[in-house]
Amino acid sequence: MKCKINRNAAKVLKEMLATGEAEGKMIRVAIDYMHGDHAHYKIVLDTATEHDEIVHTEKGIAVLLDSREEFLDGVWIQYFYVPQEEFIITNPSKSPHVHNH
């Protein structure tokens, strides 16, 4: 499975991982819900389960992806500061739709 992270997202995710709440946990990209031919994604702190693949990104952050979910393979996590601070998670290989998180 593949996962890309932009520089801003890497900074914010590293800050999330540095909190007490994140102790012993990793970043997980999960499907929030499916809508027609595309998925909406969310980011949560979680621990690995038997169906997870740990994807090591080029930004040095390991991300948990459920290997049973084809819509997670190829996700791209971006973080933008303008027009508002938010994560935008897309999967260019599965859908042209953008989901703001």
XYZ file of N, CA, C and O in Angstrom:
404
model
N 0.849 -1.181 0.000
C 0.000 0.000 0.000
C 0.890 1.237 0.000
O 2.028 1.199 0.450
N 0.323 2.331 -0.475
C 1.088 3.570 -0.577
C 0.347 4.704 0.116
O -0.875 4.726 0.172
N 1.147 5.657 0.621
C 0.610 6.854 1.275
C 1.629 7.966 1.106
O 2.813 7.759 1.363
N 1.169 9.136 0.652
C 2.042 10.299 0.533
C 1.578 11.361 1.522
O 0.391 11.464 1.827
N 2.539 12.150 1.984
C 2.252 13.219 2.941
C 3.001 14.466 2.490
O 4.198 14.395 2.198
N 2.315 15.618 2.453
C 3.044 16.836 2.118
C 3.770 17.362 3.365
O 3.573 16.887 4.481
N 4.656 18.332 3.163
C 5.510 18.829 4.243
C 4.701 19.399 5.407
O 5.006 19.156 6.570
N 3.659 20.175 5.101
C 2.835 20.750 6.169
C 2.150 19.654 6.982
O 2.076 19.727 8.205
N 1.624 18.639 6.295
C 0.946 17.544 6.995
C 1.931 16.800 7.891
O 1.592 16.426 9.014
N 3.150 16.599 7.410
C 4.153 15.901 8.212
C 4.421 16.661 9.511
O 4.495 16.060 10.590
N 4.510 17.977 9.423
C 4.749 18.795 10.616
C 3.597 18.649 11.615
O 3.820 18.429 12.807
N 2.363 18.750 11.135
C 1.189 18.664 12.012
C 1.055 17.250 12.591
O 0.748 17.079 13.776
N 1.289 16.226 11.775
C 1.191 14.846 12.266
C 2.258 14.560 13.316
O 1.988 13.877 14.310
N 3.463 15.093 13.132
C 4.520 14.903 14.133
C 4.121 15.572 15.449
O 4.395 15.043 16.523
N 3.471 16.733 15.360
C 2.984 17.405 16.575
C 1.918 16.552 17.261
O 1.897 16.445 18.488
N 1.027 15.939 16.472
C -0.002 15.056 17.045
C 0.652 13.873 17.762
O 0.230 13.485 18.843
N 1.696 13.310 17.155
C 2.369 12.140 17.728
C 3.167 12.489 18.990
O 3.502 11.602 19.771
N 3.464 13.770 19.186
C 4.238 14.199 20.351
C 3.365 14.444 21.584
O 3.890 14.702 22.666
N 2.060 14.345 21.453
C 1.164 14.587 22.582
C 1.070 13.353 23.472
O 1.334 12.228 23.037
N 0.664 13.554 24.702
C 0.475 12.446 25.629
C -0.583 11.475 25.157
O -0.488 10.267 25.377
N -1.596 11.990 24.482
C -2.678 11.159 23.953
C -2.164 10.133 22.937
O -2.739 9.065 22.762
N -1.049 10.464 22.271
C -0.527 9.612 21.204
C 0.436 8.537 21.700
O 0.881 7.711 20.909
N 0.731 8.522 22.980
C 1.715 7.566 23.485
C 1.317 6.127 23.144
O 0.215 5.682 23.426
N 2.224 5.420 22.465
C 1.974 4.040 22.075
C 1.078 3.883 20.869
O 0.692 2.780 20.508
N 0.730 5.004 20.221
C -0.181 4.958 19.073
C 0.508 5.478 17.819
O 1.582 6.048 17.878
N -0.160 5.259 16.703
C 0.334 5.707 15.409
C -0.777 6.469 14.699
O -1.932 6.435 15.115
N -0.401 7.121 13.606
C -1.377 7.799 12.756
C -2.096 6.751 11.919
O -1.466 5.888 11.310
N -3.412 6.812 11.886
C -4.207 5.937 11.022
C -5.032 6.813 10.086
O -5.655 7.790 10.510
N -5.027 6.456 8.805
C -5.983 7.028 7.870
C -7.077 5.981 7.726
O -6.800 4.816 7.424
N -8.297 6.394 7.987
C -9.434 5.477 7.929
C -10.498 6.055 7.005
O -10.519 7.260 6.740
N -11.348 5.183 6.533
C -12.480 5.642 5.734
C -13.587 6.057 6.690
O -14.035 5.264 7.510
N -13.963 7.316 6.607
C -15.028 7.855 7.437
C -16.370 7.315 6.927
O -17.175 6.826 7.690
N -16.575 7.430 5.617
C -17.744 6.820 4.987
C -17.537 6.792 3.482
O -16.736 7.531 2.937
N -18.259 5.900 2.838
C -18.221 5.775 1.383
C -19.422 6.528 0.819
O -20.493 6.528 1.407
N -19.209 7.142 -0.320
C -20.286 7.883 -0.977
C -20.173 7.618 -2.471
O -19.278 8.143 -3.131
N -21.042 6.783 -2.983
C -20.989 6.451 -4.404
C -19.684 5.760 -4.748
O -19.356 4.723 -4.190
N -18.908 6.392 -5.616
C -17.667 5.794 -6.082
C -16.424 6.341 -5.396
O -15.313 6.187 -5.895
N -16.605 7.017 -4.267
C -15.425 7.554 -3.587
C -15.597 7.481 -2.067
O -16.682 7.273 -1.553
N -14.465 7.652 -1.388
C -14.453 7.566 0.069
C -14.130 8.924 0.675
O -13.453 9.744 0.066
N -14.603 9.128 1.886
C -14.231 10.279 2.692
C -13.346 9.732 3.810
O -13.659 8.707 4.411
N -12.254 10.416 4.083
C -11.229 9.905 4.982
C -11.142 10.718 6.270
O -11.546 11.868 6.322
N -10.565 10.086 7.285
C -10.297 10.789 8.540
C -8.945 10.310 9.072
O -8.450 9.238 8.702
N -8.372 11.108 9.960
C -7.113 10.769 10.611
C -7.406 10.564 12.089
O -8.059 11.404 12.722
N -6.926 9.456 12.628
C -7.086 9.158 14.048
C -5.781 8.587 14.594
O -4.933 8.116 13.836
N -5.641 8.640 15.900
C -4.528 7.969 16.579
C -5.011 6.580 16.953
O -6.094 6.430 17.513
N -4.199 5.553 16.667
C -4.675 4.194 16.886
C -3.482 3.251 17.017
O -2.337 3.633 16.787
N -3.772 2.001 17.358
C -2.755 0.960 17.410
C -3.028 -0.033 16.280
O -4.161 -0.160 15.811
N -1.992 -0.733 15.863
C -2.101 -1.660 14.740
C -2.960 -2.870 15.099
O -2.960 -3.338 16.239
N -3.696 -3.359 14.102
C -4.475 -4.581 14.232
C -3.957 -5.578 13.201
O -3.102 -5.249 12.373
N -4.504 -6.769 13.216
C -3.987 -7.820 12.347
C -4.119 -7.530 10.863
O -3.371 -8.065 10.047
N -5.048 -6.667 10.465
C -5.258 -6.398 9.044
C -4.544 -5.130 8.568
O -4.692 -4.745 7.413
N -3.793 -4.500 9.460
C -3.141 -3.243 9.096
C -1.810 -3.462 8.397
O -1.080 -4.411 8.684
N -1.523 -2.548 7.493
C -0.195 -2.459 6.916
C 0.391 -1.154 7.429
O -0.278 -0.116 7.409
N 1.620 -1.212 7.913
C 2.300 -0.002 8.363
C 3.088 0.527 7.172
O 4.004 -0.124 6.672
N 2.692 1.695 6.695
C 3.327 2.301 5.534
C 4.277 3.386 6.023
O 3.871 4.313 6.711
N 5.543 3.250 5.667
C 6.555 4.236 6.048
C 6.653 5.267 4.924
O 7.052 4.940 3.812
N 6.266 6.501 5.222
C 6.222 7.555 4.204
C 7.594 8.182 4.016
O 8.486 8.034 4.858
N 7.731 8.912 2.927
C 8.994 9.598 2.631
C 9.281 10.714 3.624
O 10.387 11.214 3.691
N 8.287 11.102 4.421
C 8.473 12.157 5.426
C 8.824 11.586 6.800
O 8.857 12.306 7.791
N 9.059 10.272 6.879
C 9.483 9.667 8.136
C 8.350 9.376 9.110
O 8.602 9.165 10.292
N 7.137 9.366 8.639
C 5.990 9.070 9.498
C 5.372 7.749 9.050
O 5.104 7.550 7.861
N 5.179 6.855 10.000
C 4.527 5.576 9.712
C 3.015 5.773 9.829
O 2.535 6.389 10.778
N 2.291 5.243 8.854
C 0.838 5.394 8.806
C 0.203 4.017 8.751
O 0.640 3.150 7.990
N -0.828 3.820 9.568
C -1.585 2.567 9.545
C -2.666 2.646 8.480
O -3.440 3.604 8.440
N -2.713 1.619 7.625
C -3.765 1.502 6.617
C -4.328 0.095 6.695
O -3.571 -0.877 6.747
N -5.642 -0.025 6.700
C -6.292 -1.337 6.713
C -6.114 -1.962 5.332
O -6.645 -1.456 4.339
N -5.371 -3.055 5.262
C -5.038 -3.673 3.975
C -6.259 -4.217 3.239
O -6.184 -4.502 2.051
N -7.394 -4.336 3.921
C -8.619 -4.838 3.272
C -9.364 -3.749 2.513
O -10.285 -4.049 1.757
N -8.980 -2.492 2.704
C -9.693 -1.366 2.088
C -8.926 -0.830 0.886
O -7.946 -0.115 1.031
N -9.389 -1.167 -0.324
C -8.681 -0.740 -1.522
C -8.641 0.781 -1.673
O -7.713 1.320 -2.275
N -9.607 1.495 -1.112
C -9.632 2.950 -1.239
C -8.566 3.643 -0.377
O -8.360 4.834 -0.495
N -7.895 2.900 0.493
C -6.817 3.480 1.290
C -5.470 3.422 0.573
O -4.562 4.194 0.881
N -5.331 2.514 -0.380
C -4.067 2.370 -1.093
C -3.875 3.553 -2.035
O -4.635 3.742 -2.971
N -2.864 4.368 -1.744
C -2.586 5.539 -2.569
C -3.087 6.853 -2.002
O -3.079 7.870 -2.708
N -3.508 6.870 -0.729
C -4.007 8.130 -0.166
C -2.895 9.171 -0.097
O -1.725 8.860 0.066
N -3.317 10.414 -0.208
C -2.414 11.550 -0.157
C -2.925 12.476 0.930
O -4.039 12.999 0.848
N -2.112 12.645 1.985
C -2.479 13.501 3.119
C -1.793 14.850 2.926
O -0.573 14.939 2.866
N -2.615 15.884 2.845
C -2.083 17.237 2.710
C -2.638 18.089 3.846
O -3.725 17.827 4.343
N -1.875 19.106 4.225
C -2.351 20.054 5.228
C -2.117 21.441 4.669
O -1.041 21.747 4.150
N -3.145 22.271 4.774
C -3.055 23.636 4.271
C -3.380 24.613 5.400
O -4.212 24.331 6.258
N -2.714 25.761 5.368
C -2.946 26.800 6.369
C -3.938 27.847 5.887
O -4.518 28.563 6.695
N -4.108 27.983 4.577
C -5.061 28.937 4.024
C -5.901 28.236 2.966
O -5.413 27.318 2.309
N -7.151 28.592 2.757
C -7.860 29.676 3.432
C -8.184 29.374 4.895
O -8.528 30.268 5.656
N -8.078 28.112 5.299
C -8.244 27.764 6.712
C -7.340 26.574 6.984
O -6.955 25.865 6.075
N -6.997 26.367 8.258
C -6.157 25.242 8.607
C -6.969 23.961 8.551
O -7.997 23.849 9.214
N -6.519 23.021 7.708
C -7.251 21.769 7.571
C -6.416 20.721 6.845
O -5.536 21.042 6.064
N -6.726 19.458 7.153
C -6.198 18.347 6.381
C -7.089 18.152 5.171
O -8.312 18.284 5.261
N -6.483 17.818 4.045
C -7.227 17.389 2.871
C -6.642 16.041 2.485
O -5.442 15.925 2.228
N -7.492 15.023 2.486
C -7.054 13.665 2.200
C -7.753 13.201 0.938
O -8.983 13.218 0.860
N -6.967 12.809 -0.048
C -7.522 12.350 -1.311
C -6.853 11.035 -1.702
O -5.830 10.654 -1.139
N -7.439 10.379 -2.664
C -6.820 9.207 -3.262
C -6.928 9.387 -4.772
O -7.925 9.003 -5.380
N -5.908 10.002 -5.376
C -5.957 10.297 -6.803
C -6.161 9.060 -7.683
O -6.708 9.163 -8.779
N -5.760 7.895 -7.198
C -5.912 6.691 -8.011
C -7.335 6.135 -7.979
O -7.683 5.287 -8.781
N -8.163 6.605 -7.053
C -9.519 6.065 -6.913
C -10.619 7.046 -7.251
O -11.696 6.663 -7.642
N -10.377 8.333 -7.025
C -11.471 9.287 -7.190
C -10.925 10.697 -7.369
O -9.953 11.077 -6.736
N -11.569 11.495 -8.200
C -11.149 12.886 -8.360
C -11.700 13.795 -7.260
O -11.359 14.961 -7.199
N -12.533 13.263 -6.386
C -13.175 14.093 -5.360
C -12.196 14.441 -4.248
O -11.319 13.669 -3.905
N -12.383 15.602 -3.654
C -11.549 16.073 -2.546
C -12.389 16.072 -1.282
O -13.553 16.463 -1.293
N -11.778 15.631 -0.170
C -12.477 15.648 1.117
C -11.674 16.456 2.104
O -10.503 16.192 2.326
N -12.287 17.456 2.682
C -11.646 18.260 3.722
C -11.905 17.621 5.068
O -13.010 17.199 5.349
N -10.880 17.574 5.896
C -11.020 16.967 7.217
C -10.648 17.978 8.273
O -9.663 18.616 8.234
